[in-house]
Coordinates of C-alpha atoms in Angstrom, one line a residue:
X96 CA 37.8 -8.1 142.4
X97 CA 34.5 -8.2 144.0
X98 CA 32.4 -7.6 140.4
X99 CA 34.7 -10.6 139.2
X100 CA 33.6 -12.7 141.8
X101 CA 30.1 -11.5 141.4
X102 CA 30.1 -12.3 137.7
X103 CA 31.9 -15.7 137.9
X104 CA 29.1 -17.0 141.1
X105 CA 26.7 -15.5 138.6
X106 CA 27.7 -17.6 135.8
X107 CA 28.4 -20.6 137.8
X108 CA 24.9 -20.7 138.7
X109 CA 23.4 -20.2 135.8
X110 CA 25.1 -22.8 134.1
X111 CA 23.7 -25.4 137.2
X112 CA 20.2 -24.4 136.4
X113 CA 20.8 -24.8 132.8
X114 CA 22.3 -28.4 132.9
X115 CA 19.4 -28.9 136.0
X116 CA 16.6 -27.2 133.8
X117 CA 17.7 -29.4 130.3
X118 CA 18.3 -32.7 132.2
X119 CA 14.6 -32.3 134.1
X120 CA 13.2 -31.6 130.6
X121 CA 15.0 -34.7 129.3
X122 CA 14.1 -37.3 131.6
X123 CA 10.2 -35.7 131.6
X124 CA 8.0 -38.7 129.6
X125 CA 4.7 -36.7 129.3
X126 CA 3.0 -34.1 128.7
X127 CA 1.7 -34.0 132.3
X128 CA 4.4 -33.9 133.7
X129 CA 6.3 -31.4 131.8
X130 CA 3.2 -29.3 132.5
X131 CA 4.1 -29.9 136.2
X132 CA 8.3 -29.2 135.9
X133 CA 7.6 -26.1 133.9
X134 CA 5.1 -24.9 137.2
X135 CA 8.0 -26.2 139.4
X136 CA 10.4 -24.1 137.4
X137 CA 8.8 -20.9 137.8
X138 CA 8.8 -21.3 141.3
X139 CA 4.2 -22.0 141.2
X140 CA 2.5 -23.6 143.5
X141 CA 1.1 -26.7 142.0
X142 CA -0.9 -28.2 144.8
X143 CA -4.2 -28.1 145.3
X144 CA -5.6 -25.2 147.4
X145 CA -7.6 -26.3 150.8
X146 CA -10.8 -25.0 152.5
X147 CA -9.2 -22.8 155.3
X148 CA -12.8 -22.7 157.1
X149 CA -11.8 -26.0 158.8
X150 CA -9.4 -27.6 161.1
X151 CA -6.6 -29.1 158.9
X152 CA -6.8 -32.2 161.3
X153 CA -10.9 -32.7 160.6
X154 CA -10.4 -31.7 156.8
X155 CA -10.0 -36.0 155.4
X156 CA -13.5 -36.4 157.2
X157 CA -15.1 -33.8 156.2
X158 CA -14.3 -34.3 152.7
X159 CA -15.4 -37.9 153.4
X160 CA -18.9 -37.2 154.7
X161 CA -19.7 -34.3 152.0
X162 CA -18.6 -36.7 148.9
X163 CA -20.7 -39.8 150.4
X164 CA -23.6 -37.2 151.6
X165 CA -23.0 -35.9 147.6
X166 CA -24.6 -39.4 146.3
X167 CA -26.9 -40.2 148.9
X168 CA -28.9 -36.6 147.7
X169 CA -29.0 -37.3 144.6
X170 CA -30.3 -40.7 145.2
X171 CA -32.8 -39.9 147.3
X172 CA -34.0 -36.8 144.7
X173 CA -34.1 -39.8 142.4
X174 CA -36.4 -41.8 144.4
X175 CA -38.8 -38.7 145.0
X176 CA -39.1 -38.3 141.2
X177 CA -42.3 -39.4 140.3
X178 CA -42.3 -40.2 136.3
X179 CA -44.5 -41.7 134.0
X180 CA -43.6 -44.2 131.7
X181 CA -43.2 -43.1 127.5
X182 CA -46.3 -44.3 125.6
X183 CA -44.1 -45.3 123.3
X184 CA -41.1 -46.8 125.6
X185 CA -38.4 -48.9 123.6
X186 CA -37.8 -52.5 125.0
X187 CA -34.0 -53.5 125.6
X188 CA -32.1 -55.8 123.4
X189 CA -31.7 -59.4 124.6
X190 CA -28.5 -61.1 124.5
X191 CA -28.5 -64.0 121.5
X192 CA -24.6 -65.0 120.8
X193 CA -22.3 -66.8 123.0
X194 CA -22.6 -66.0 126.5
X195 CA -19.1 -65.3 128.5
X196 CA -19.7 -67.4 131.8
X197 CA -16.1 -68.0 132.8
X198 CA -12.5 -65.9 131.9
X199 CA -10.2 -68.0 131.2
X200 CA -6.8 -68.5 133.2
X201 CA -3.9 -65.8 132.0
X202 CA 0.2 -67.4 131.8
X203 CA 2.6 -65.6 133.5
X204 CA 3.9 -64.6 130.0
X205 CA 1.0 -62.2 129.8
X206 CA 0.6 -60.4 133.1
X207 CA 4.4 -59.3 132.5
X208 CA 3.2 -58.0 129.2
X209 CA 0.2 -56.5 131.0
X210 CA 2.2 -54.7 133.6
X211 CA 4.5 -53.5 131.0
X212 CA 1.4 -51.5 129.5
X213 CA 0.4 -49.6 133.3
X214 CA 1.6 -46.5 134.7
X215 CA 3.9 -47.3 137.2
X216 CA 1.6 -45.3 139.7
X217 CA 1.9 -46.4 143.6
X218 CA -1.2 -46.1 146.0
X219 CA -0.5 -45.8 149.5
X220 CA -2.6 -48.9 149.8
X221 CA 0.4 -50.3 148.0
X222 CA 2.5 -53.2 150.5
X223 CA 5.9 -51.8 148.1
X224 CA 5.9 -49.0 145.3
X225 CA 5.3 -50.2 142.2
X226 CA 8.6 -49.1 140.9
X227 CA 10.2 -51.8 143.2
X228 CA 7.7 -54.3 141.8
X229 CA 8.5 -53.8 138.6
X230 CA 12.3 -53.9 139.2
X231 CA 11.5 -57.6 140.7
X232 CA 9.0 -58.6 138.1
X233 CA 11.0 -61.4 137.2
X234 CA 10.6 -62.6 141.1
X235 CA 7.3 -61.2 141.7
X236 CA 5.2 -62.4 138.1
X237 CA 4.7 -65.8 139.1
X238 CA 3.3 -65.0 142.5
X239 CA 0.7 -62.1 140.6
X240 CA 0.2 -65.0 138.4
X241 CA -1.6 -67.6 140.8
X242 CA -3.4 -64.5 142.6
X243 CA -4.8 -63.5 139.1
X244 CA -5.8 -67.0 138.3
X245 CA -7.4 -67.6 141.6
X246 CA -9.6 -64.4 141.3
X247 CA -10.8 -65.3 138.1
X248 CA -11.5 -69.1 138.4
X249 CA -13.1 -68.5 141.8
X250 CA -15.3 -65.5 140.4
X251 CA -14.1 -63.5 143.2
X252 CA -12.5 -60.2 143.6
X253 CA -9.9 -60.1 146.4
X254 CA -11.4 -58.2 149.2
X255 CA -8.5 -56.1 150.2
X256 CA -8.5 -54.7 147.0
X257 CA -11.6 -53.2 147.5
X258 CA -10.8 -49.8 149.3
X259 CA -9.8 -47.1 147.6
X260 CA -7.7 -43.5 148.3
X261 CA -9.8 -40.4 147.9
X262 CA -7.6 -37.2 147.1
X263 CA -10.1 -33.8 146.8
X264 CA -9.3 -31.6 143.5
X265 CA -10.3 -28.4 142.8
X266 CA -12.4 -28.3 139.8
X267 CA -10.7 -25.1 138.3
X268 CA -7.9 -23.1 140.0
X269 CA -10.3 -19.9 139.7
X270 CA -13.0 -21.6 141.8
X271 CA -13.2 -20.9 145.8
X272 CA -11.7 -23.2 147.5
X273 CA -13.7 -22.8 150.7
X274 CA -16.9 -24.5 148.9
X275 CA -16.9 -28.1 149.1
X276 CA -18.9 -28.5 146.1
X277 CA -15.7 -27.1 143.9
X278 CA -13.8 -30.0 144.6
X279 CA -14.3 -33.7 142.8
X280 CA -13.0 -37.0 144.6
X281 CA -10.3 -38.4 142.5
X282 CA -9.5 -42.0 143.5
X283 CA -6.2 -44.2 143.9
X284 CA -6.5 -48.2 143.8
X285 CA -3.9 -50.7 144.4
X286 CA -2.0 -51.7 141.4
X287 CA -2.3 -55.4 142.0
X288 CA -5.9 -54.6 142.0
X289 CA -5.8 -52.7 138.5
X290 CA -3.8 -55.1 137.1
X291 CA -6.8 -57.9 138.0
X292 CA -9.0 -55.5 136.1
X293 CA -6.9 -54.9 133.2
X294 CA -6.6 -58.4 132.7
X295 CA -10.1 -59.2 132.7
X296 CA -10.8 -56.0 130.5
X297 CA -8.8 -57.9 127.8
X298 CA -11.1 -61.1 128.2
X299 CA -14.3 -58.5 128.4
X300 CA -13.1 -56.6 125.2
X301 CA -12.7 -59.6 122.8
X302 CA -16.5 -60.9 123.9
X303 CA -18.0 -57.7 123.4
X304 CA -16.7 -57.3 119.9
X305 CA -16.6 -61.3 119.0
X306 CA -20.2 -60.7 119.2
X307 CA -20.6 -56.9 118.3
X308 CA -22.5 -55.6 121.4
X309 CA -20.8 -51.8 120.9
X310 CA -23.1 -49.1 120.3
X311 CA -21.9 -47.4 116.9
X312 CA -22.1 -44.0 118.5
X313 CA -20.4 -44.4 122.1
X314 CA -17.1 -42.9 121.3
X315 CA -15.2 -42.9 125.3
X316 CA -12.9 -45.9 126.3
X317 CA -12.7 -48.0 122.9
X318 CA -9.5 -48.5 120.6
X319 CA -9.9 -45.9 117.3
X320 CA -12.0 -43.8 119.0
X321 CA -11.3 -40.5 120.4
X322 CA -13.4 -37.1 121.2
X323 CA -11.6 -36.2 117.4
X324 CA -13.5 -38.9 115.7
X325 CA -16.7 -38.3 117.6
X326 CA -16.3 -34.1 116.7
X327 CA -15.2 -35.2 113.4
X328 CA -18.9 -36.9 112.8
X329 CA -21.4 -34.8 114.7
X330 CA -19.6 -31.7 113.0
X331 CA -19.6 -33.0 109.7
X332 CA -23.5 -33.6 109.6
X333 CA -24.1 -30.4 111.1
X334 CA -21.8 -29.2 108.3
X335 CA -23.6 -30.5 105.9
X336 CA -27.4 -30.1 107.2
X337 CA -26.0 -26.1 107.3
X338 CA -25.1 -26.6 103.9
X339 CA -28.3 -27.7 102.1
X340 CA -30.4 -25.0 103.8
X341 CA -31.7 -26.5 106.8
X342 CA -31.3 -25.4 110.6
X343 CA -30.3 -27.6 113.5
X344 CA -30.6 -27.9 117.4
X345 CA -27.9 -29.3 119.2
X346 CA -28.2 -30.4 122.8
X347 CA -25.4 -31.1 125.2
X348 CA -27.0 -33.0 128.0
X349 CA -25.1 -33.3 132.0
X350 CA -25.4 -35.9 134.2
X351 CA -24.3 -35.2 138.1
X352 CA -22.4 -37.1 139.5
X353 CA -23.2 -39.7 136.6
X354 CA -20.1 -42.8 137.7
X355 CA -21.2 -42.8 141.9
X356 CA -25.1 -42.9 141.5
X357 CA -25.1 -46.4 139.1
X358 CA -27.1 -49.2 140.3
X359 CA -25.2 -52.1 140.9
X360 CA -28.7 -54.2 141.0
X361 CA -29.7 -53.0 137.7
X362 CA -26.3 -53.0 135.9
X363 CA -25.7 -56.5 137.5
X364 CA -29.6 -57.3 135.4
X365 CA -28.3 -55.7 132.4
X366 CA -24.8 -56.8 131.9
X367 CA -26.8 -60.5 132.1
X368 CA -29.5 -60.1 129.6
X369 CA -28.2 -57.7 127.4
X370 CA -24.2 -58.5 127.4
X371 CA -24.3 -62.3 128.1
X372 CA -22.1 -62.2 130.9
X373 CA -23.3 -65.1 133.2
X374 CA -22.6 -67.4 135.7
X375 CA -19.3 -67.1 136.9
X376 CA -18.3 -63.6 134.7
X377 CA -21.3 -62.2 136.7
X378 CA -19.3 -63.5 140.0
X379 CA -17.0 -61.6 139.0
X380 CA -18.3 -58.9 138.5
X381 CA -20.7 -58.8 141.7
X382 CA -18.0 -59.4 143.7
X383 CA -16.1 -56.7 142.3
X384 CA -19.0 -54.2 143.1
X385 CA -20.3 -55.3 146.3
X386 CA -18.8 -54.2 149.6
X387 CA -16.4 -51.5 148.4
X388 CA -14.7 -48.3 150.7
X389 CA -13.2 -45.0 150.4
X390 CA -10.9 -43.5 152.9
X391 CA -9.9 -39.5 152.3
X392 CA -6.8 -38.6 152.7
X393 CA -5.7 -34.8 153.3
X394 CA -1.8 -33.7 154.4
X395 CA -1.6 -37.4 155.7
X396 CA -4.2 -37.8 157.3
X397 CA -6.7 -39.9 156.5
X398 CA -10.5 -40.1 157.3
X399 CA -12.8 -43.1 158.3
X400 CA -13.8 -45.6 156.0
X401 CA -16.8 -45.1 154.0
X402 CA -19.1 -47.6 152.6
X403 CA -20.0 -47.3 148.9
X404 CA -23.6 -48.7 147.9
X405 CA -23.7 -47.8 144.4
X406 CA -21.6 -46.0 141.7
X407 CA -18.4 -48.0 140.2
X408 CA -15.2 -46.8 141.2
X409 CA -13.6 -44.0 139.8
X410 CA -9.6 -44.3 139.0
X411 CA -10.1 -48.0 138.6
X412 CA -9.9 -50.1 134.9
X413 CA -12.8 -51.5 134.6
X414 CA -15.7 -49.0 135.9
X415 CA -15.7 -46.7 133.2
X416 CA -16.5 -49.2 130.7
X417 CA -19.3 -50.6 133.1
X418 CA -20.4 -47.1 132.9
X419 CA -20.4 -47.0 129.3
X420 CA -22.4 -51.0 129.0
X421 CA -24.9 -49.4 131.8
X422 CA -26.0 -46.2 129.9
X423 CA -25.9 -48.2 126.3
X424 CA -30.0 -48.2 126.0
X425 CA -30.0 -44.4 126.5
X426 CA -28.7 -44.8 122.8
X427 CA -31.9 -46.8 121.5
X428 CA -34.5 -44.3 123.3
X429 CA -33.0 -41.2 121.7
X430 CA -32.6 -43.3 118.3
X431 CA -36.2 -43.9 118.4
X432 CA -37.2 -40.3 117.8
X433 CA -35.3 -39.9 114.7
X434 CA -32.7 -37.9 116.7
X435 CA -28.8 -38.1 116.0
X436 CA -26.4 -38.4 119.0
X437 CA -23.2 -39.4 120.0
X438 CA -22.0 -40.0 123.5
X439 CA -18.6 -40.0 125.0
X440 CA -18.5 -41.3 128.7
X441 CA -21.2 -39.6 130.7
X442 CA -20.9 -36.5 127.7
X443 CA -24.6 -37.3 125.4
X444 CA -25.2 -34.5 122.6
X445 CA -28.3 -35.0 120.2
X446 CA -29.2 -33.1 117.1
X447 CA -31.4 -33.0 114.4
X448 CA -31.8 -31.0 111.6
X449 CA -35.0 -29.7 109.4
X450 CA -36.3 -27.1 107.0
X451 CA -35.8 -23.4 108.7
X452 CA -39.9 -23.7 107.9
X453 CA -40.3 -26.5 110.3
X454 CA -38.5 -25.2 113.3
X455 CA -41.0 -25.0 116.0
X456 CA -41.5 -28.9 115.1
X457 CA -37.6 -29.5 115.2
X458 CA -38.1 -27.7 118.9
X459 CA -40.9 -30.0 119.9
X460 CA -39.0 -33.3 118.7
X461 CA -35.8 -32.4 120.5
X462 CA -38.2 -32.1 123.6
X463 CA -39.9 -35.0 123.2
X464 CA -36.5 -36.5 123.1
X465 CA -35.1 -35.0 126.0
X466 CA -38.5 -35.5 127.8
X467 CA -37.9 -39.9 127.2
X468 CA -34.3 -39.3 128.0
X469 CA -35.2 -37.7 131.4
X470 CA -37.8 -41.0 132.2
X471 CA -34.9 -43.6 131.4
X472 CA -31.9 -41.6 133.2
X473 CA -34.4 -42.0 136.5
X474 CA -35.7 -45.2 136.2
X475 CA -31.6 -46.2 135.6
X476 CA -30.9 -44.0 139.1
X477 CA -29.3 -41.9 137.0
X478 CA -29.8 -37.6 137.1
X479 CA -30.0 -35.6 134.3
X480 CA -28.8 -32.0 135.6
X481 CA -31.4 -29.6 133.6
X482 CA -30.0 -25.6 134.2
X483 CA -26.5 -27.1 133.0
X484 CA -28.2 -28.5 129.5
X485 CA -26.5 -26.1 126.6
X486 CA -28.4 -26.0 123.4
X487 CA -27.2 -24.3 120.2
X488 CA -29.3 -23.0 117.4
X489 CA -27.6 -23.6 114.2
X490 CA -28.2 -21.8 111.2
X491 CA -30.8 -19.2 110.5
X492 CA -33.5 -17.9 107.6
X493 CA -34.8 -14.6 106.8
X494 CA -38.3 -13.6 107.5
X495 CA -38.7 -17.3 109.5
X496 CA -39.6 -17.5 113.3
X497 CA -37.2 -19.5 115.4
X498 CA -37.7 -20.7 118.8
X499 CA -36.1 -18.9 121.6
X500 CA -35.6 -21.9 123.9
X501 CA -36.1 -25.8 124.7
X502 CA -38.1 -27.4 127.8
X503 CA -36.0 -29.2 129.4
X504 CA -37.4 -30.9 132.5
X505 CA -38.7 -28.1 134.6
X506 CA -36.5 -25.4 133.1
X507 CA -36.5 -23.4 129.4
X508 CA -33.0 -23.5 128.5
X509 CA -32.6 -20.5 125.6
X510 CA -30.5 -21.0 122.9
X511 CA -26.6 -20.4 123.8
X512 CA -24.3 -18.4 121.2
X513 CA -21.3 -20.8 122.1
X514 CA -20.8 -24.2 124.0
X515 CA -17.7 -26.3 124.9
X516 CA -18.4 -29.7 123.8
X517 CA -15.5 -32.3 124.5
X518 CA -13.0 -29.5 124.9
X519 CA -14.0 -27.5 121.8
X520 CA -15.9 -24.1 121.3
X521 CA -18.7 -25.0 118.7
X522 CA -21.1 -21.6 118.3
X523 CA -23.9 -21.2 116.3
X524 CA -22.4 -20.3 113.2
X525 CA -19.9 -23.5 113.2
X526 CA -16.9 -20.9 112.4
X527 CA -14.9 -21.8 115.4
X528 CA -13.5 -18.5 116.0
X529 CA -14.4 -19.0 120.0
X530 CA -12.4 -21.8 119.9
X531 CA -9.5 -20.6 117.7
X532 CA -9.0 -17.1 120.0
X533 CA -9.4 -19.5 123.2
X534 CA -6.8 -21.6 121.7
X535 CA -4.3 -19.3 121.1
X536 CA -5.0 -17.4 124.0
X537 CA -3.8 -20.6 125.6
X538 CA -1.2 -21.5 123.3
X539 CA 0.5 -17.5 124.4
X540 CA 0.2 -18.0 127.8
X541 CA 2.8 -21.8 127.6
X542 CA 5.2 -19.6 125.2
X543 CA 5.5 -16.6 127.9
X544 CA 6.0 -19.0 130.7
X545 CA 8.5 -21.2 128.6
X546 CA 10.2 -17.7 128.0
X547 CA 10.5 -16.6 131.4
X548 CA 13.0 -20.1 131.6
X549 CA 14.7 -19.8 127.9
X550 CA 18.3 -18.7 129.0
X551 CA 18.7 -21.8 130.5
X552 CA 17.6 -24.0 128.4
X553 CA 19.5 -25.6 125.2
X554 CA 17.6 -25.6 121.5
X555 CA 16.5 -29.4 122.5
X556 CA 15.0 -28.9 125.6
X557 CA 13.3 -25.7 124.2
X558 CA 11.7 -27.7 121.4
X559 CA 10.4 -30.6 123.6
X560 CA 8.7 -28.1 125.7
X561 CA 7.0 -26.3 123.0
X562 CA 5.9 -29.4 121.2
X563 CA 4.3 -30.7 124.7
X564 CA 2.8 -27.9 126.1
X565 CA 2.2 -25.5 122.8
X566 CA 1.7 -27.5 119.6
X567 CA -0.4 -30.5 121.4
X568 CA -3.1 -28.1 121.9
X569 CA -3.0 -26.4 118.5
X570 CA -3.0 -30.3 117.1
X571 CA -6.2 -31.3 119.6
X572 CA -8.7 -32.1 117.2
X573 CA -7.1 -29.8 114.8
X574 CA -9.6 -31.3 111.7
X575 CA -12.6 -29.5 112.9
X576 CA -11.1 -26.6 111.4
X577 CA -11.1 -27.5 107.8
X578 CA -12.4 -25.2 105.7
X579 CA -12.2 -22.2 108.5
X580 CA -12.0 -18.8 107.2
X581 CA -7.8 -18.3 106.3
X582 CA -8.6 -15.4 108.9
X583 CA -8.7 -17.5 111.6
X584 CA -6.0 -20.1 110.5
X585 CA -3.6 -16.9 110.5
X586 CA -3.7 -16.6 114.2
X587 CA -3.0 -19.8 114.5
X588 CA 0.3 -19.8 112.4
X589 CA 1.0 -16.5 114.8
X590 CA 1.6 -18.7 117.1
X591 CA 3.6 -21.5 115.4
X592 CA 5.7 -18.8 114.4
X593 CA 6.3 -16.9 117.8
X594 CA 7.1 -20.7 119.3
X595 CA 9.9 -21.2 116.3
X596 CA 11.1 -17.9 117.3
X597 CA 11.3 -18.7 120.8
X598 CA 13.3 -21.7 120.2
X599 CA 16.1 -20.1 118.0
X600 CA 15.5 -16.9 120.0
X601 CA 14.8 -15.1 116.7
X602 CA 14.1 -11.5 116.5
X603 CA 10.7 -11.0 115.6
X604 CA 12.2 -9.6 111.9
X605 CA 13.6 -12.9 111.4
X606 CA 12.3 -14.6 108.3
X607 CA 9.8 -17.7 109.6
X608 CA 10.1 -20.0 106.5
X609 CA 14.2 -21.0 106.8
X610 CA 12.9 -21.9 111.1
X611 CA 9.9 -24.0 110.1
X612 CA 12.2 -25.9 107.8
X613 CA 14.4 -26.5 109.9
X614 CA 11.9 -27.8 112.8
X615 CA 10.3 -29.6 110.1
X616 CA 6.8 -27.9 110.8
X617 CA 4.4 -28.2 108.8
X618 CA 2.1 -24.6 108.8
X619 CA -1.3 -24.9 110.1
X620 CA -3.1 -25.4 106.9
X621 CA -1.3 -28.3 106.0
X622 CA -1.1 -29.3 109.8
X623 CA -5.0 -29.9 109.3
X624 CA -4.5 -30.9 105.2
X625 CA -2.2 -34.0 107.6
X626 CA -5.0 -34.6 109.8
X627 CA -8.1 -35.0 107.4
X628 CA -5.6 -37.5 105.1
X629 CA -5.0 -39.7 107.8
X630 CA -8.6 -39.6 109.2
X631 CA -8.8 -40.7 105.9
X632 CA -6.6 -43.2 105.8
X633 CA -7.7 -44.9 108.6
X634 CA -11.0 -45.1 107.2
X635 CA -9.6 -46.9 104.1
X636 CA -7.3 -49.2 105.8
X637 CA -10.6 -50.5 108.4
X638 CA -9.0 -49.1 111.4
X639 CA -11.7 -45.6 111.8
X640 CA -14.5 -45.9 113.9
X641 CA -17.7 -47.0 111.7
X642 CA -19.4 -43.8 112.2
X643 CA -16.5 -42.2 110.0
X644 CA -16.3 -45.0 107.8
X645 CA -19.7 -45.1 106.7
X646 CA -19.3 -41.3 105.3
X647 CA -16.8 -42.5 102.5

């Protein structure tokens, strides 16, 4: 009687976790968090690990004083650089279409189509969640409405929207949590305060292109762009340099702490003369920088207020595309020594390639480049971090002496054998196999922890959780690996074929082709076949970036 009992409690309880486990799944929207449920599921910690050296109670403020401390270093090691000016310095571009002096009121109409767009995300600075908002939109619009209107016809930004919540993050779960300097601020705005910004974005975007003041090759926050286009390129010309014999050098440049050191003086100058925002758009946007706080919160607790002097806020709309209009005459110094690059956010990678024959004078350009770079990112307030530079060495010659490394700064950075650039592995041979074994190294770990859950989950559940968290990462910028030895492409399809398995709980004997039919999978070769045709497509249709456009 008592094993009866036992097995009917047994099944009764797995069959709660299964309609619990398939219901979460269900109801999960993205890929975050179904990376979070699956955590939750196996019973892992996700929050973020705290130093333990100090009271819990003094934790917010001391978080608060080491970010704000953070920038005021690297300022100040900014103003101690002494540099002297390029004899051959390029002059920034002056503003000569229509100027944007005013935005123009927005209709009720279009902040409830603008809302509909945001993340429902509430900030403790929040008077009601945002979920509640958005329930009462209809009540609520016209009030968002007038508050909008007034912000933008007055050319100011509404003061109490000006503080932000700081939440420390670990940097990488492996890192020790006891050193500050492992942690980055991670901010939280008001929503009303985002949904200002979004709406002025809009009114930014459409006077930016109107009268074509984006740099061709800065790839982070525009529509059509993505770190895939921007691989897509810089690979493809290293491709091809590789191909007609030459060699290349390709150096991935770090800024610290690039968004919180920006100088709202000089970005204030430049959004004027080169951008042609004036007169009340440059109210606006003075108001929007000026007189800003942080407060850190920790468990609750929150620390003082801190007052921010430069930098634009991070977690808000419309600071990383300042960021981006700031840095955009970086892109006409490094152009002016013959030097290909492409940027993405704070992310700058330049290369050029020669004649194995001419190598020491490829080295000596590259430094000459990085040598200008260094004088602007200072004079802009901006530091460029030299030991973390990563330069590759691409392609070799027999019986030719290469350099061994690149002056950068104060440091000689030797060539590296492999670099992560945007999330991908490139080496010096351009075969990807880093990135491939790191990928399915990966791509093994989500199927053993979906696996650990399987019994309770139905086919459907199974299959959203593999596409999330397994074939999103084997589709990230799958492209690059046209052309990759079928070696390589066969791990790949390993894995495409244990996840089918998983879901249909096939032996491993099974034959793979009758499951990949009927998950309608394409395999791995044609998964990238897909990806290059509609690249391509895009590019035919107008709607590619011009960088990839200009190639066909």
């Amino acid at each position: 009687i008592m094993n009866s009992i036992k097995h009917k409690i047994s099944r009764l309880v797995s069959d709660a976790k299964s309609t619990f486990y398939n219901f979460k799944v269900s109801t999960s929207s993205t890929v975050k968090e179904l990376y979070r449920l699956t955590n939750n599921l196996l019973g892992k910690c996700t929050s973020t690990p705290l130093p333990s050296v100090y009271p819990t109670n003094q934790l917010p403020q001391v978080f608060s004083d080491f970010f704000v401390n953070k920038v005021r270093q690297i300022r100040d090691s900014i103003d101690r650089q002494v540099v002297h000016p390029s004899s051959h310095s390029v002059s920034e571009r002056r503003f000569s279409g229509t100027p944007l002096c005013g935005f123009e009121t927005v209709t009720q109409e279009a902040v409830l189509k603008c809302m509909k767009k945001m993340s429902p995300k509430t900030c403790v600075l929040d008077p009601i969640p945002t979920s509640l908002l958005f329930e009462c939109s209809d009540q609520v619009v016209p009030l968002l409405t007038t508050i909008v209107n007034q912000s933008l016809a007055t050319g100011i930004f509404p003061s109490c929207m000006k503080s932000a919540v700081v939440k420390p993050l670990l940097k990488k779960p492996s890192l020790d949590p006891n050193v500050l300097k492992h942690f980055r601020p991670v901010s939280n705005l008001p929503f009303v305060s985002k949904l200002i910004e979004k709406l002025v974005l809009d009114q930014l975007f459409r006077h930016l292109d109107h009268n074509n003041l984006w740099h061709t090759f800065q790839s982070a926050y525009r529509p059509k762009h993505s770190t895939e286009t921007a691989l897509l390129r810089v690979l493809n010309d290293l491709l091809t340099a590789s191909d007609s014999g030459s060699i290349s050098i390709l150096t991935l440049l770090d800024l610290s702490a690039a968004f919180d050191t920006i100088d709202h003086s000089i970005l204030l100058t430049r959004l004027d003369s080169t951008f042609g925002i004036r007169d009340l758009a440059l109210s606006f946007f003075r108001s929007y920088l000026q007189d800003r706080t942080q407060v850190v919160t920790v468990n609750g607790i929150k620390s003082s207020p801190s007052l921010l002097t430069c930098g634009v806020p991070q977690g808000s709309v419309l600071g990383p595309i300042l960021f981006i209009l700031y840095t955009q005459p970086l892109s006409d110094v490094i152009s002016h020594h013959s030097v290909s690059h492409h940027m993405f956010a704070d992310d700058t990678e330049l290369y050029k390639s020669d004649s194995p024959s001419e190598a020491f004078t490829l080295s000596r350009t590259i430094e000459a480049c990085i040598s200008d770079v260094k004088v602007w990112v200072v004079q802009n307030k901006l530091q460029l971090n030299d030991d973390k530079t990563e330069i590759l060495l691409i392609g070799s010659a027999p019986g030719i002496d290469l350099p061994s490394s690149v002056r950068v700064g104060q440091s000689d950075i030797s060539f590296s054998s492999a670099a992560r650039n945007l999330g991908v592995i490139f080496d010096s041979e351009l075969a990807l196999k880093e990135q491939v074994n790191k990928l399915c190294q990966l791509a093994y770990l989500e199927i053993r922890r979906i696996g650990s859950i399987r019994q309770y989950l139905s086919v459907e559940a199974t299959k959203t959780l593999v596409s999330s968290l397994v074939l999103s990462r084997l589709d990230y910028c799958n492209a690059l690996l046209a052309g990759c030895p079928q070696v390589l492409l066969d791990k790949i399809q390993r894995v495409i074929n244990c996840s089918a398995r998983l879901i249909y709980k096939a032996s491993k004997s099974a034959h793979i082709t009758p499951l990949l039919f009927d998950l309608h999978w394409l395999p791995i070769s044609s998964r990238i076949q897909y990806k290059i045709a509609l690249t391509c497509f895009h590019i035919i249709s107008g709607t590619a970036p011009p960088y990839l456009s200009e190639l066909l």
